[in-house]
mmCIF file of C-alpha atoms and ligand atoms in Angstrom:
data_model
loop_
_atom_site.group_PDB
_atom_site.id
_atom_site.type_symbol
_atom_site.label_atom_id
_atom_site.label_comp_id
_atom_site.label_asym_id
_atom_site.label_seq_id
_atom_site.Cartn_x
_atom_site.Cartn_y
_atom_site.Cartn_z
ATOM 1 C CA MET A 1 -60.672 162.679 36.758
ATOM 2 C CA SER A 2 -59.936 164.276 40.115
ATOM 3 C CA TRP A 3 -60.063 162.283 43.366
ATOM 4 C CA GLN A 4 -63.643 161.372 44.381
ATOM 5 C CA GLY A 5 -63.100 160.173 47.974
ATOM 6 C CA LEU A 6 -63.025 156.636 49.320
ATOM 7 C CA LEU A 7 -66.676 155.648 48.870
ATOM 8 C CA GLN A 8 -66.400 156.210 45.115
ATOM 9 C CA GLU A 9 -62.771 155.275 44.485
ATOM 10 C CA TYR A 10 -62.862 151.932 46.308
ATOM 11 C CA LYS A 11 -66.522 151.065 45.823
ATOM 12 C CA GLN A 12 -65.755 147.493 44.785
ATOM 13 C CA PHE A 13 -63.796 146.856 48.000
ATOM 14 C CA LEU A 14 -66.278 148.514 50.372
ATOM 15 C CA PRO A 15 -69.751 147.589 51.660
ATOM 16 C CA VAL A 16 -71.348 150.535 49.837
ATOM 17 C CA THR A 17 -74.431 150.350 47.621
ATOM 18 C CA ASP A 18 -76.297 152.766 45.373
ATOM 19 C CA VAL A 19 -78.303 153.952 48.371
ATOM 20 C CA THR A 20 -75.305 154.616 50.650
ATOM 21 C CA PRO A 21 -75.282 158.416 51.145
ATOM 22 C CA ASP A 22 -72.176 160.066 49.742
ATOM 23 C CA ILE A 23 -70.978 162.154 52.673
ATOM 24 C CA SER A 24 -67.361 162.168 51.473
ATOM 25 C CA LEU A 25 -64.991 165.001 52.362
ATOM 26 C CA LEU A 26 -62.626 163.647 49.678
ATOM 27 C CA GLU A 27 -60.610 161.730 52.277
ATOM 28 C CA GLY A 28 -57.791 159.363 51.288
ATOM 29 C CA ASN A 29 -55.232 159.804 48.486
ATOM 30 C CA THR A 30 -52.680 160.965 51.055
ATOM 31 C CA PRO A 31 -49.024 161.389 50.041
ATOM 32 C CA LEU A 32 -46.409 158.694 50.506
ATOM 33 C CA ILE A 33 -43.406 160.868 51.262
ATOM 34 C CA HIS A 34 -39.881 159.546 50.736
ATOM 35 C CA LEU A 35 -38.041 160.451 53.953
ATOM 36 C CA LYS A 36 -34.690 160.977 52.267
ATOM 37 C CA ASN A 37 -32.526 162.159 55.121
ATOM 38 C CA LEU A 38 -33.743 159.528 57.544
ATOM 39 C CA SER A 39 -33.401 156.855 54.858
ATOM 40 C CA LYS A 40 -29.761 157.783 54.360
ATOM 41 C CA ARG A 41 -29.085 157.893 58.085
ATOM 42 C CA LEU A 42 -30.634 154.430 58.647
ATOM 43 C CA GLY A 43 -29.482 152.758 55.405
ATOM 44 C CA ILE A 44 -33.040 151.844 54.410
ATOM 45 C CA GLU A 45 -35.657 153.120 51.948
ATOM 46 C CA LEU A 46 -38.138 154.852 54.271
ATOM 47 C CA TYR A 47 -41.470 156.428 53.342
ATOM 48 C CA GLY A 48 -44.040 158.193 55.513
ATOM 49 C CA LYS A 49 -47.727 157.661 54.658
ATOM 50 C CA PHE A 50 -48.896 161.076 55.823
ATOM 51 C CA GLU A 51 -52.424 160.478 57.066
ATOM 52 C CA GLY A 52 -52.377 163.856 58.791
ATOM 53 C CA LEU A 53 -53.396 165.318 55.417
ATOM 54 C CA ASN A 54 -56.868 163.806 55.558
ATOM 55 C CA PRO A 55 -59.790 166.291 55.897
ATOM 56 C CA THR A 56 -59.842 166.300 59.709
ATOM 57 C CA GLY A 57 -56.114 165.656 60.003
ATOM 58 C CA SER A 58 -55.982 161.947 60.817
ATOM 59 C CA PHE A 59 -56.455 158.442 59.375
ATOM 60 C CA LYS A 60 -59.787 158.171 61.193
ATOM 61 C CA ASP A 61 -61.540 159.852 58.249
ATOM 62 C CA ARG A 62 -61.052 156.714 56.143
ATOM 63 C CA GLY A 63 -63.019 154.621 58.591
ATOM 64 C CA MET A 64 -65.472 157.297 59.632
ATOM 65 C CA VAL A 65 -66.749 158.097 56.142
ATOM 66 C CA VAL A 66 -67.862 154.467 55.823
ATOM 67 C CA ALA A 67 -69.155 154.050 59.394
ATOM 68 C CA VAL A 68 -71.210 157.273 59.382
ATOM 69 C CA ALA A 69 -72.535 156.711 55.845
ATOM 70 C CA LYS A 70 -73.710 153.208 56.804
ATOM 71 C CA ALA A 71 -75.263 154.502 60.042
ATOM 72 C CA LYS A 72 -77.200 157.088 58.034
ATOM 73 C CA GLU A 73 -78.175 154.495 55.429
ATOM 74 C CA GLU A 74 -79.521 152.238 58.183
ATOM 75 C CA GLY A 75 -81.695 155.070 59.531
ATOM 76 C CA SER A 76 -79.673 156.079 62.595
ATOM 77 C CA LYS A 77 -79.863 159.717 63.705
ATOM 78 C CA SER A 78 -76.981 159.796 66.203
ATOM 79 C CA VAL A 79 -73.455 158.423 66.457
ATOM 80 C CA ILE A 80 -71.407 157.955 69.619
ATOM 81 C CA CYS A 81 -67.734 157.234 70.331
ATOM 82 C CA ALA A 82 -65.139 157.212 73.059
ATOM 83 C CA SER A 83 -61.960 158.940 71.951
ATOM 84 C CA THR A 84 -58.476 160.156 72.725
ATOM 85 C CA GLY A 85 -59.357 162.990 70.303
ATOM 86 C CA ASN A 86 -58.991 162.053 66.649
ATOM 87 C CA THR A 87 -61.906 159.654 66.424
ATOM 88 C CA SER A 88 -64.159 162.273 67.998
ATOM 89 C CA ALA A 89 -62.992 165.021 65.607
ATOM 90 C CA SER A 90 -63.635 162.779 62.623
ATOM 91 C CA ALA A 91 -66.982 161.449 63.899
ATOM 92 C CA ALA A 92 -68.140 165.007 64.559
ATOM 93 C CA ALA A 93 -67.174 166.189 61.061
ATOM 94 C CA TYR A 94 -68.856 163.353 59.175
ATOM 95 C CA ALA A 95 -71.928 163.495 61.409
ATOM 96 C CA ALA A 96 -72.196 167.219 60.633
ATOM 97 C CA ARG A 97 -71.990 166.447 56.936
ATOM 98 C CA ALA A 98 -74.596 163.705 57.225
ATOM 99 C CA GLY A 99 -76.971 165.908 59.258
ATOM 100 C CA MET A 100 -76.583 163.636 62.283
ATOM 101 C CA ASN A 101 -75.912 164.177 65.951
ATOM 102 C CA ALA A 102 -72.455 163.210 67.314
ATOM 103 C CA ILE A 103 -71.934 162.415 70.992
ATOM 104 C CA ILE A 104 -68.324 162.059 72.073
ATOM 105 C CA VAL A 105 -66.944 160.842 75.383
ATOM 106 C CA ILE A 106 -63.366 161.851 76.140
ATOM 107 C CA PRO A 107 -60.885 161.599 79.027
ATOM 108 C CA LYS A 108 -60.765 164.952 80.811
ATOM 109 C CA GLY A 109 -57.517 166.888 80.361
ATOM 110 C CA LYS A 110 -55.971 164.273 78.083
ATOM 111 C CA VAL A 111 -57.133 165.356 74.648
ATOM 112 C CA ALA A 112 -54.844 167.587 72.555
ATOM 113 C CA LEU A 113 -56.148 171.122 72.068
ATOM 114 C CA GLY A 114 -56.616 171.033 68.290
ATOM 115 C CA LYS A 115 -58.742 167.898 68.502
ATOM 116 C CA LEU A 116 -61.029 169.406 71.110
ATOM 117 C CA ALA A 117 -61.352 172.574 69.025
ATOM 118 C CA GLN A 118 -62.430 170.462 66.068
ATOM 119 C CA ALA A 119 -65.159 168.666 68.036
ATOM 120 C CA VAL A 120 -66.442 172.042 69.275
ATOM 121 C CA MET A 121 -66.469 173.559 65.782
ATOM 122 C CA TYR A 122 -68.185 170.572 64.153
ATOM 123 C CA GLY A 123 -70.922 170.871 66.761
ATOM 124 C CA ALA A 124 -70.580 167.609 68.685
ATOM 125 C CA GLU A 125 -72.112 166.952 72.098
ATOM 126 C CA ILE A 126 -68.959 166.678 74.214
ATOM 127 C CA VAL A 127 -68.808 164.719 77.464
ATOM 128 C CA GLU A 128 -65.599 164.691 79.525
ATOM 129 C CA ILE A 129 -65.171 161.957 82.129
ATOM 130 C CA ASP A 130 -62.779 161.630 85.050
ATOM 131 C CA GLY A 131 -61.563 158.378 83.570
ATOM 132 C CA ASN A 132 -59.387 157.211 80.697
ATOM 133 C CA PHE A 133 -60.196 156.101 77.151
ATOM 134 C CA ASP A 134 -60.689 152.476 78.173
ATOM 135 C CA ASP A 135 -63.308 153.471 80.771
ATOM 136 C CA ALA A 136 -65.100 155.631 78.195
ATOM 137 C CA LEU A 137 -65.083 152.909 75.542
ATOM 138 C CA SER A 138 -66.401 150.303 77.934
ATOM 139 C CA MET A 139 -69.348 152.566 78.824
ATOM 140 C CA VAL A 140 -70.274 153.646 75.284
ATOM 141 C CA ARG A 141 -70.109 150.046 74.069
ATOM 142 C CA LYS A 142 -72.733 149.101 76.640
ATOM 143 C CA ILE A 143 -74.907 152.185 76.167
ATOM 144 C CA SER A 144 -75.008 151.832 72.359
ATOM 145 C CA LYS A 145 -76.463 148.338 72.752
ATOM 146 C CA SER A 146 -79.577 149.614 74.507
ATOM 147 C CA SER A 147 -79.940 153.210 73.229
ATOM 148 C CA PRO A 148 -80.814 154.372 69.691
ATOM 149 C CA VAL A 149 -77.307 155.539 68.827
ATOM 150 C CA THR A 150 -74.683 153.974 66.533
ATOM 151 C CA LEU A 151 -71.246 153.234 67.953
ATOM 152 C CA VAL A 152 -68.489 154.431 65.571
ATOM 153 C CA ASN A 153 -65.399 153.292 67.443
ATOM 154 C CA SER A 154 -63.259 150.805 65.538
ATOM 155 C CA VAL A 155 -65.206 147.867 67.005
ATOM 156 C CA ASN A 156 -67.735 148.942 64.353
ATOM 157 C CA PRO A 157 -66.549 146.753 61.430
ATOM 158 C CA TYR A 158 -67.227 149.501 58.867
ATOM 159 C CA ARG A 159 -64.360 151.476 60.409
ATOM 160 C CA LEU A 160 -61.764 148.841 59.527
ATOM 161 C CA GLU A 161 -63.283 148.489 56.049
ATOM 162 C CA GLY A 162 -62.593 152.145 55.353
ATOM 163 C CA GLN A 163 -59.181 152.197 56.989
ATOM 164 C CA LYS A 164 -57.904 149.231 54.956
ATOM 165 C CA THR A 165 -57.858 151.492 51.871
ATOM 166 C CA ALA A 166 -54.581 153.092 52.990
ATOM 167 C CA ALA A 167 -52.870 149.749 52.300
ATOM 168 C CA PHE A 168 -54.287 149.810 48.753
ATOM 169 C CA GLU A 169 -52.862 153.278 48.161
ATOM 170 C CA ILE A 170 -49.419 152.238 49.395
ATOM 171 C CA CYS A 171 -49.366 149.244 47.026
ATOM 172 C CA ASP A 172 -50.532 151.409 44.119
ATOM 173 C CA THR A 173 -47.841 154.026 44.750
ATOM 174 C CA LEU A 174 -44.946 151.611 45.283
ATOM 175 C CA GLY A 175 -46.155 149.029 42.750
ATOM 176 C CA SER A 176 -46.214 146.393 45.506
ATOM 177 C CA ALA A 177 -46.381 146.080 49.291
ATOM 178 C CA PRO A 178 -43.268 147.310 51.178
ATOM 179 C CA ASP A 179 -41.037 144.871 53.095
ATOM 180 C CA ILE A 180 -42.219 146.364 56.390
ATOM 181 C CA LEU A 181 -45.239 148.429 57.448
ATOM 182 C CA ALA A 182 -44.538 150.279 60.708
ATOM 183 C CA ILE A 183 -47.541 151.676 62.565
ATOM 184 C CA PRO A 184 -48.456 153.145 65.972
ATOM 185 C CA VAL A 185 -50.756 150.924 68.020
ATOM 186 C CA GLY A 186 -53.373 152.301 70.437
ATOM 187 C CA ASN A 187 -56.760 150.612 70.319
ATOM 188 C CA ALA A 188 -55.224 148.336 67.626
ATOM 189 C CA GLY A 189 -57.870 148.933 64.954
ATOM 190 C CA ASN A 190 -55.569 150.475 62.381
ATOM 191 C CA ILE A 191 -52.915 147.741 62.339
ATOM 192 C CA SER A 192 -55.772 145.247 61.889
ATOM 193 C CA ALA A 193 -57.276 147.319 59.055
ATOM 194 C CA TYR A 194 -53.977 147.644 57.176
ATOM 195 C CA TRP A 195 -53.348 143.910 57.400
ATOM 196 C CA LYS A 196 -56.840 143.221 56.043
ATOM 197 C CA GLY A 197 -56.163 145.678 53.220
ATOM 198 C CA PHE A 198 -52.808 144.171 52.263
ATOM 199 C CA LYS A 199 -54.309 140.674 52.227
ATOM 200 C CA GLU A 200 -57.310 141.677 50.104
ATOM 201 C CA TYR A 201 -55.184 143.584 47.597
ATOM 202 C CA ASN A 202 -52.703 140.737 47.368
ATOM 203 C CA ALA A 203 -55.524 138.257 46.711
ATOM 204 C CA LYS A 204 -56.900 140.474 43.949
ATOM 205 C CA LYS A 205 -53.752 142.010 42.451
ATOM 206 C CA GLY A 206 -50.784 139.954 43.642
ATOM 207 C CA THR A 207 -49.161 142.935 45.368
ATOM 208 C CA GLY A 208 -47.430 140.849 48.080
ATOM 209 C CA LEU A 209 -47.516 141.187 51.862
ATOM 210 C CA PRO A 210 -45.389 143.245 54.275
ATOM 211 C CA LYS A 211 -44.264 142.313 57.754
ATOM 212 C CA MET A 212 -46.409 144.288 60.201
ATOM 213 C CA PHE A 213 -44.367 146.133 62.852
ATOM 214 C CA GLY A 214 -46.653 147.760 65.451
ATOM 215 C CA PHE A 215 -45.408 150.119 68.152
ATOM 216 C CA GLU A 216 -47.186 150.927 71.410
ATOM 217 C CA ALA A 217 -46.091 153.603 73.877
ATOM 218 C CA GLU A 218 -44.126 152.014 76.719
ATOM 219 C CA GLY A 219 -46.528 153.265 79.415
ATOM 220 C CA ALA A 220 -49.501 151.827 77.503
ATOM 221 C CA ALA A 221 -47.976 148.645 76.074
ATOM 222 C CA ALA A 222 -50.708 146.133 76.855
ATOM 223 C CA ILE A 223 -50.093 143.862 73.871
ATOM 224 C CA VAL A 224 -46.315 143.829 74.385
ATOM 225 C CA LYS A 225 -46.685 142.996 78.080
ATOM 226 C CA ASN A 226 -49.642 140.709 77.392
ATOM 227 C CA GLN A 227 -51.665 142.309 80.157
ATOM 228 C CA VAL A 228 -54.247 145.058 80.533
ATOM 229 C CA ILE A 229 -52.650 148.307 81.747
ATOM 230 C CA GLU A 230 -55.046 149.797 84.293
ATOM 231 C CA LYS A 231 -53.498 153.268 84.296
ATOM 232 C CA PRO A 232 -51.868 153.856 80.897
ATOM 233 C CA GLU A 233 -49.615 156.924 80.648
ATOM 234 C CA THR A 234 -47.742 158.498 77.735
ATOM 235 C CA ILE A 235 -47.074 161.923 76.316
ATOM 236 C CA ALA A 236 -48.608 160.577 73.098
ATOM 237 C CA THR A 237 -52.201 161.010 74.317
ATOM 238 C CA ALA A 238 -53.602 159.593 71.045
ATOM 239 C CA ILE A 239 -52.348 156.128 72.019
ATOM 240 C CA ARG A 240 -52.843 156.341 75.785
ATOM 241 C CA ILE A 241 -54.853 153.105 75.831
ATOM 242 C CA GLY A 242 -54.442 150.184 78.216
ATOM 243 C CA ASN A 243 -56.947 147.627 76.926
ATOM 244 C CA PRO A 244 -57.021 147.680 73.110
ATOM 245 C CA ALA A 245 -60.366 146.605 71.648
ATOM 246 C CA SER A 246 -58.806 144.935 68.578
ATOM 247 C CA TRP A 247 -56.117 143.153 70.617
ATOM 248 C CA GLU A 248 -56.709 139.730 69.034
ATOM 249 C CA LEU A 249 -56.841 141.042 65.475
ATOM 250 C CA ALA A 250 -53.552 142.891 66.037
ATOM 251 C CA VAL A 251 -51.852 139.772 67.361
ATOM 252 C CA GLN A 252 -53.176 137.901 64.340
ATOM 253 C CA ALA A 253 -51.746 140.556 61.988
ATOM 254 C CA ARG A 254 -48.397 140.331 63.771
ATOM 255 C CA ASP A 255 -48.244 136.527 63.657
ATOM 256 C CA GLU A 256 -49.606 135.978 60.154
ATOM 257 C CA SER A 257 -47.188 138.549 58.720
ATOM 258 C CA ASP A 258 -44.170 137.288 60.679
ATOM 259 C CA GLY A 259 -44.002 140.769 62.213
ATOM 260 C CA THR A 260 -43.708 142.194 65.703
ATOM 261 C CA ILE A 261 -45.456 144.440 68.230
ATOM 262 C CA ASP A 262 -43.034 146.292 70.474
ATOM 263 C CA SER A 263 -42.933 149.481 72.520
ATOM 264 C CA VAL A 264 -41.126 152.814 72.347
ATOM 265 C CA THR A 265 -40.468 155.228 75.202
ATOM 266 C CA ASP A 266 -41.811 158.771 75.411
ATOM 267 C CA GLU A 267 -38.226 160.024 74.946
ATOM 268 C CA GLU A 268 -37.909 158.041 71.726
ATOM 269 C CA ILE A 269 -41.290 159.310 70.523
ATOM 270 C CA ILE A 270 -40.324 162.939 71.166
ATOM 271 C CA HIS A 271 -36.924 162.463 69.522
ATOM 272 C CA ALA A 272 -38.603 161.077 66.373
ATOM 273 C CA PHE A 273 -41.271 163.838 66.512
ATOM 274 C CA LYS A 274 -38.574 166.536 66.419
ATOM 275 C CA LEU A 275 -36.370 164.760 63.903
ATOM 276 C CA ILE A 276 -38.930 164.271 61.130
ATOM 277 C CA ALA A 277 -40.049 167.878 61.476
ATOM 278 C CA LYS A 278 -36.514 169.306 61.419
ATOM 279 C CA GLU A 279 -34.921 166.976 58.911
ATOM 280 C CA GLU A 280 -37.814 166.077 56.628
ATOM 281 C CA GLY A 281 -40.235 169.007 56.918
ATOM 282 C CA VAL A 282 -43.013 166.690 58.104
ATOM 283 C CA PHE A 283 -44.982 167.713 61.203
ATOM 284 C CA ALA A 284 -46.843 164.704 62.585
ATOM 285 C CA GLU A 285 -48.446 164.469 66.008
ATOM 286 C CA PRO A 286 -46.509 162.659 68.785
ATOM 287 C CA GLY A 287 -48.598 159.453 68.680
ATOM 288 C CA SER A 288 -47.837 159.152 64.969
ATOM 289 C CA CYS A 289 -44.142 159.231 65.631
ATOM 290 C CA ALA A 290 -44.196 155.940 67.533
ATOM 291 C CA SER A 291 -43.824 154.328 64.101
ATOM 292 C CA ILE A 292 -40.731 156.385 63.237
ATOM 293 C CA ALA A 293 -39.235 155.826 66.711
ATOM 294 C CA GLY A 294 -39.737 152.076 66.318
ATOM 295 C CA VAL A 295 -38.162 152.021 62.862
ATOM 296 C CA MET A 296 -35.148 153.991 64.135
ATOM 297 C CA ASN A 297 -34.634 151.522 66.997
ATOM 298 C CA TYR A 298 -34.964 148.480 64.802
ATOM 299 C CA ALA A 299 -32.776 149.810 61.979
ATOM 300 C CA GLU A 300 -30.061 150.839 64.443
ATOM 301 C CA LYS A 301 -30.113 147.365 66.023
ATOM 302 C CA GLY A 302 -30.028 145.672 62.596
ATOM 303 C CA ILE A 303 -33.444 144.025 63.104
ATOM 304 C CA ILE A 304 -34.550 145.922 59.995
ATOM 305 C CA GLU A 305 -31.971 144.950 57.374
ATOM 306 C CA LYS A 306 -30.103 147.535 55.302
ATOM 307 C CA GLY A 307 -31.846 148.336 52.049
ATOM 308 C CA SER A 308 -35.306 147.307 53.305
ATOM 309 C CA LYS A 309 -38.283 149.164 51.905
ATOM 310 C CA VAL A 310 -40.219 150.467 54.916
ATOM 311 C CA VAL A 311 -43.435 152.493 55.129
ATOM 312 C CA ALA A 312 -44.112 154.247 58.453
ATOM 313 C CA VAL A 313 -47.706 155.389 58.935
ATOM 314 C CA LEU A 314 -47.880 158.974 60.209
ATOM 315 C CA THR A 315 -51.389 158.793 61.590
ATOM 316 C CA GLY A 316 -52.141 162.413 62.578
ATOM 317 C CA ASN A 317 -51.181 166.019 61.853
ATOM 318 C CA GLY A 318 -48.762 167.844 64.155
ATOM 319 C CA LEU A 319 -51.052 170.887 64.253
ATOM 320 C CA LYS A 320 -53.483 168.872 66.358
ATOM 321 C CA ASP A 321 -51.211 169.084 69.373
ATOM 322 C CA PRO A 322 -49.466 172.474 69.348
ATOM 323 C CA GLN A 323 -48.905 172.389 73.117
ATOM 324 C CA THR A 324 -46.595 169.383 73.049
ATOM 325 C CA ALA A 325 -44.617 170.988 70.224
ATOM 326 C CA ILE A 326 -44.202 174.243 72.143
ATOM 327 C CA ASP A 327 -43.356 172.448 75.386
ATOM 328 C CA LYS A 328 -40.769 170.167 73.823
ATOM 329 C CA LEU A 329 -38.885 172.491 71.521
ATOM 330 C CA GLU A 330 -35.952 174.630 72.505
ATOM 331 C CA VAL A 331 -36.566 177.093 69.654
ATOM 332 C CA LYS A 332 -38.016 180.333 70.991
ATOM 333 C CA PRO A 333 -38.890 183.436 68.938
ATOM 334 C CA VAL A 334 -36.327 186.263 69.178
ATOM 335 C CA SER A 335 -37.825 189.622 70.215
ATOM 336 C CA LEU A 336 -36.506 192.685 68.401
ATOM 337 C CA PRO A 337 -37.591 196.344 68.194
ATOM 338 C CA ASN A 338 -39.533 197.500 65.118
ATOM 339 C CA ASP A 339 -36.254 198.508 63.444
ATOM 340 C CA GLU A 340 -34.794 197.457 60.083
ATOM 341 C CA ALA A 341 -31.149 197.818 61.085
ATOM 342 C CA ALA A 342 -31.607 195.579 64.134
ATOM 343 C CA LEU A 343 -33.487 193.031 62.043
ATOM 344 C CA LYS A 344 -30.817 193.114 59.321
ATOM 345 C CA GLU A 345 -28.053 192.600 61.845
ATOM 346 C CA TYR A 346 -29.858 189.606 63.322
ATOM 347 C CA ILE A 347 -30.584 188.050 59.924
ATOM 348 C CA GLU A 348 -26.994 188.449 58.759
ATOM 349 C CA SER A 349 -25.802 186.629 61.876
ATOM 350 C CA LYS A 350 -28.050 183.688 60.926
ATOM 351 C CA VAL A 351 -27.868 183.249 57.140
ATOM 352 C CA LYS A 352 -25.442 180.782 55.635
ATOM 353 C CA ALA A 353 -22.935 182.324 53.196
HETATM 354 N N1 F0G B 1 -52.268 157.526 65.959
HETATM 355 C C1 F0G B 1 -53.170 158.471 66.225
HETATM 356 C C2 F0G B 1 -52.841 159.868 65.859
HETATM 357 C C3 F0G B 1 -54.395 158.118 66.845
HETATM 358 O O1 F0G B 1 -55.286 159.067 67.104
HETATM 359 C C4 F0G B 1 -54.630 156.777 67.188
HETATM 360 C C5 F0G B 1 -55.875 156.371 67.846
HETATM 361 C C6 F0G B 1 -53.643 155.833 66.861
HETATM 362 C C7 F0G B 1 -52.487 156.243 66.252
HETATM 363 C C8 F0G B 1 -53.813 154.396 67.169
HETATM 364 O O2 F0G B 1 -54.671 153.763 66.268
HETATM 365 O O3 F0G B 1 -56.288 152.913 67.924
HETATM 366 O O4 F0G B 1 -56.295 152.089 65.579
HETATM 367 O O5 F0G B 1 -54.438 151.481 67.131
HETATM 368 N N2 F0G B 1 -56.736 157.196 68.263
HETATM 369 C C9 F0G B 1 -58.070 156.831 68.782
HETATM 370 C C10 F0G B 1 -58.916 158.066 69.003
HETATM 371 C C11 F0G B 1 -58.066 155.868 69.883
HETATM 372 O O6 F0G B 1 -59.823 158.041 69.851
HETATM 373 O O7 F0G B 1 -58.712 159.048 68.321
HETATM 374 P P1 F0G B 1 -55.476 152.479 66.761
#
């Protein structure tokens, strides 16, 4: 039978009942891509879990299908979230599907173009603030307590329930958990969800446990520095977060798994962003590439041992943030006249014999 979406496929692991509305967009079942060239270069067995191929282009769909379905089931008419862009795109899409209203609060000028376009198209109420994600989250957390609107940020436990299913898929594809799971860390919900998923699957199916390696952006590395960052900055706007809501759960995942949470610089993120596109044919958004940048650092330093089986989560699609791609790449289109001879001459100078 073809893929039915998370609410059906993982019913026994999720808080869904016969009356939970099925608002699925057939999320999940994303490919685990063997990154062959990078594996060879680093001397490890590296896979990318390409979450950018979910219906709205990020891993958020896994959590949002559950959170919005439960909100609808419980009689709510509106959902609200703060977002660096992906959460809002996903909330808006599932709210549209559920016939609900989505209100999104985003940091002005710091949301990638594709994500904003999605929120517009899905019909969300969009509020920009002159503050950052942390400011927005703090406000919507308070407002949702007193107003008739359901908060769908990852502090909503249904979000982590949905997101844990990616760990199940990895175990099913590989036959067991990898040695290491590398993942970008922003608000720290996803690393917490994966760890929950690996533990639940191991308890049920004996699939083993990975070490959890989380990577924050250096300018937003609150967990690494063990302090709130008042003014987080990074080119990877998805993870431009200075006070992660799931801080304690992430530290627990790190410590229980004998893993680590470290940071990567913007230069390292951009290097990884270009490399996996050029060498592997995988276009993931900059924030996603914190996982690849971290794995490259650790493999080069020998912290990840040769031969290790590593899964890097590629959390969002590169098409979400075309501006960063255009700004950071040297490749420019060549302009030619509308002339076959000129085109032929150019092509022959480029093709490999
Ligand atoms: N990667 C991408 C592409 C993201 O959009 C996010 C978070 C993360 C990684 C980090 O995941 O927060 O669970 O640690 N984006 C949120 C948003 C904050 O609003 O879209 P996390």
